[in-house]
Amino acid sequence: LVSSDAMAQCRGVMKHSDATKDLLTEAQAAEILAVEPRTLKLWRHRRGLPHIRITSKIIRYRKSDLDEWLARRRVAISA
């Protein structure tokens, strides 16, 4: 039999994985934005690139946040 503590931990893991399943790694975000991963660090600090800091060394991105960030940076070309 599984203890109630173990079941609670399993539920927590399931909730955590549901919450993070749509997150992109730095490599994935860099590929989507067609830049080197090191550029993401510069953009996070200098241009406000939205990100999620999981730990001090693990950064993740939401595709929807990247899309919105890009849309805000769009420059209209006037004729």
Coordinates of N, CA and C in Angstrom, one line a residue:
L1 N 0.8 -1.2 0.0 CA 0.0 0.0 0.0 C 0.9 1.2 0.0
V2 N 0.3 2.3 -0.6 CA 1.1 3.6 -0.7 C 0.6 4.5 0.4
S3 N 1.5 5.1 1.1 CA 1.1 6.0 2.2 C 0.5 7.3 1.7
S4 N -0.3 7.9 2.6 CA -0.9 9.2 2.1 C 0.1 10.3 1.8
D5 N 1.3 10.2 2.5 CA 2.3 11.2 2.2 C 2.9 11.0 0.7
A6 N 3.1 9.7 0.4 CA 3.5 9.4 -1.0 C 2.5 9.8 -2.0
M7 N 1.2 9.6 -1.7 CA 0.2 10.0 -2.7 C 0.2 11.5 -2.8
A8 N 0.4 12.2 -1.8 CA 0.4 13.7 -1.8 C 1.6 14.2 -2.7
Q9 N 2.7 13.5 -2.5 CA 3.9 13.8 -3.3 C 3.6 13.6 -4.8
C10 N 3.0 12.5 -5.1 CA 2.6 12.1 -6.5 C 1.7 13.2 -7.1
R11 N 0.7 13.6 -6.3 CA -0.2 14.6 -6.8 C 0.6 15.9 -7.0
G12 N 1.5 16.3 -6.2 CA 2.3 17.5 -6.3 C 3.1 17.4 -7.6
V13 N 3.7 16.3 -7.9 CA 4.5 16.1 -9.1 C 3.6 16.2 -10.3
M14 N 2.4 15.6 -10.3 CA 1.5 15.7 -11.4 C 1.1 17.2 -11.6
K15 N 0.8 17.9 -10.6 CA 0.5 19.3 -10.7 C 1.7 20.1 -11.3
H16 N 2.8 19.8 -10.8 CA 4.1 20.5 -11.3 C 4.3 20.2 -12.7
S17 N 4.2 19.0 -13.1 CA 4.4 18.7 -14.5 C 3.3 19.3 -15.4
D18 N 2.1 19.3 -15.0 CA 1.0 20.0 -15.7 C 1.4 21.5 -15.9
A19 N 1.9 22.1 -14.9 CA 2.2 23.5 -14.9 C 3.4 23.8 -15.8
T20 N 4.3 22.9 -15.9 CA 5.5 23.1 -16.7 C 5.6 22.5 -18.0
K21 N 4.6 21.7 -18.4 CA 4.7 21.0 -19.7 C 4.8 21.8 -20.9
D22 N 4.3 23.1 -20.8 CA 4.4 24.0 -22.0 C 5.6 24.9 -22.0
L23 N 6.5 24.7 -21.1 CA 7.6 25.6 -21.0 C 8.7 25.1 -22.0
L24 N 9.4 26.1 -22.5 CA 10.5 25.8 -23.4 C 11.9 25.9 -22.7
T25 N 12.8 25.1 -23.1 CA 14.2 25.3 -22.6 C 14.8 26.4 -23.3
E26 N 16.0 26.8 -22.8 CA 16.8 27.9 -23.5 C 17.1 27.5 -24.9
A27 N 17.5 26.3 -25.2 CA 17.8 25.9 -26.6 C 16.6 26.0 -27.5
Q28 N 15.4 25.6 -27.0 CA 14.2 25.7 -27.7 C 13.8 27.1 -28.0
A29 N 13.9 28.0 -27.0 CA 13.5 29.4 -27.2 C 14.5 30.0 -28.1
A30 N 15.7 29.7 -28.0 CA 16.7 30.3 -28.9 C 16.5 29.9 -30.4
E31 N 16.1 28.7 -30.6 CA 15.8 28.2 -31.9 C 14.5 28.9 -32.5
I32 N 13.5 29.1 -31.7 CA 12.3 29.8 -32.1 C 12.6 31.2 -32.5
L33 N 13.5 31.9 -31.7 CA 13.8 33.3 -32.0 C 15.0 33.4 -32.9
A34 N 15.6 32.3 -33.4 CA 16.7 32.3 -34.3 C 17.9 33.1 -33.8
V35 N 18.2 32.8 -32.6 CA 19.4 33.5 -32.0 C 20.2 32.4 -31.2
E36 N 21.4 32.8 -30.8 CA 22.2 31.9 -29.9 C 21.6 31.9 -28.5
P37 N 21.7 30.8 -27.8 CA 21.3 30.8 -26.4 C 21.9 31.9 -25.5
R38 N 23.1 32.3 -25.8 CA 23.7 33.3 -24.9 C 23.1 34.7 -25.2
T39 N 22.4 34.9 -26.4 CA 21.7 36.1 -26.6 C 20.5 36.2 -25.7
L40 N 19.9 35.1 -25.4 CA 18.7 35.2 -24.5 C 19.1 35.8 -23.2
K41 N 20.2 35.5 -22.6 CA 20.7 36.1 -21.4 C 20.8 37.6 -21.5
L42 N 21.4 38.1 -22.6 CA 21.5 39.5 -22.8 C 20.1 40.1 -22.9
W43 N 19.2 39.5 -23.6 CA 17.9 40.0 -23.8 C 17.1 40.0 -22.5
R44 N 17.3 39.0 -21.7 CA 16.6 39.0 -20.4 C 17.0 40.2 -19.5
H45 N 18.3 40.5 -19.5 CA 18.8 41.6 -18.7 C 18.6 43.0 -19.3
R46 N 18.7 43.1 -20.6 CA 18.7 44.4 -21.3 C 17.4 44.8 -22.0
R47 N 16.6 43.8 -22.4 CA 15.4 44.0 -23.1 C 14.2 43.5 -22.5
G48 N 14.3 42.9 -21.3 CA 13.1 42.5 -20.6 C 12.5 41.2 -21.2
L49 N 13.3 40.3 -21.8 CA 12.7 39.1 -22.3 C 12.1 38.3 -21.2
P50 N 10.8 38.0 -21.3 CA 10.1 37.3 -20.2 C 10.6 35.9 -20.1
H51 N 10.8 35.5 -18.8 CA 11.3 34.1 -18.6 C 10.8 33.7 -17.2
I52 N 11.1 32.4 -16.9 CA 10.7 31.8 -15.6 C 12.0 31.2 -15.1
R53 N 12.4 31.6 -13.9 CA 13.6 31.1 -13.3 C 13.2 29.9 -12.4
I54 N 13.5 28.7 -12.8 CA 13.2 27.5 -12.0 C 14.2 27.4 -10.9
T55 N 15.4 27.5 -11.2 CA 16.5 27.5 -10.2 C 17.5 28.6 -10.7
S56 N 18.6 28.8 -10.0 CA 19.5 29.8 -10.4 C 20.1 29.5 -11.8
K57 N 20.1 28.3 -12.2 CA 20.7 27.9 -13.5 C 19.7 27.4 -14.5
I58 N 18.5 27.2 -14.1 CA 17.5 26.6 -15.0 C 16.5 27.7 -15.3
I59 N 16.5 28.1 -16.6 CA 15.5 29.2 -17.1 C 14.6 28.5 -18.1
R60 N 13.3 28.9 -18.1 CA 12.4 28.4 -19.0 C 11.6 29.5 -19.6
Y61 N 10.9 29.3 -20.7 CA 10.2 30.3 -21.4 C 8.8 29.8 -21.8
R62 N 7.8 30.6 -21.8 CA 6.5 30.3 -22.4 C 6.5 30.8 -23.8
K63 N 6.0 30.0 -24.8 CA 5.9 30.4 -26.2 C 5.0 31.6 -26.3
S64 N 3.9 31.6 -25.5 CA 3.0 32.8 -25.6 C 3.7 34.0 -25.1
D65 N 4.5 34.0 -24.1 CA 5.2 35.1 -23.6 C 6.2 35.7 -24.7
L66 N 6.9 34.7 -25.4 CA 7.8 35.1 -26.5 C 7.1 35.8 -27.6
D67 N 5.9 35.2 -28.0 CA 5.1 35.8 -29.0 C 4.7 37.2 -28.7
E68 N 4.2 37.4 -27.5 CA 3.7 38.8 -27.0 C 4.9 39.7 -27.0
W69 N 6.1 39.3 -26.5 CA 7.3 40.1 -26.4 C 7.7 40.6 -27.8
L70 N 7.7 39.6 -28.8 CA 8.0 40.0 -30.1 C 7.0 41.0 -30.7
A71 N 5.7 40.8 -30.5 CA 4.7 41.6 -31.0 C 4.9 43.1 -30.5
R72 N 5.3 43.2 -29.2 CA 5.5 44.6 -28.6 C 6.7 45.2 -29.3
R73 N 7.6 44.5 -29.8 CA 8.9 45.0 -30.3 C 8.7 45.3 -31.9
R74 N 7.6 44.9 -32.4 CA 7.4 45.1 -33.8 C 7.4 46.6 -34.2
V75 N 8.1 46.9 -35.3 CA 8.2 48.3 -35.8 C 7.4 48.3 -37.1
A76 N 6.5 49.2 -37.1 CA 5.7 49.4 -38.3 C 6.5 50.2 -39.3
I77 N 6.4 49.8 -40.6 CA 7.1 50.5 -41.7 C 6.1 51.4 -42.3
S78 N 6.4 52.7 -42.4 CA 5.5 53.6 -43.0 C 6.0 53.9 -44.4
A79 N 5.0 54.1 -45.3 CA 5.4 54.4 -46.7 C 5.7 55.8 -47.0

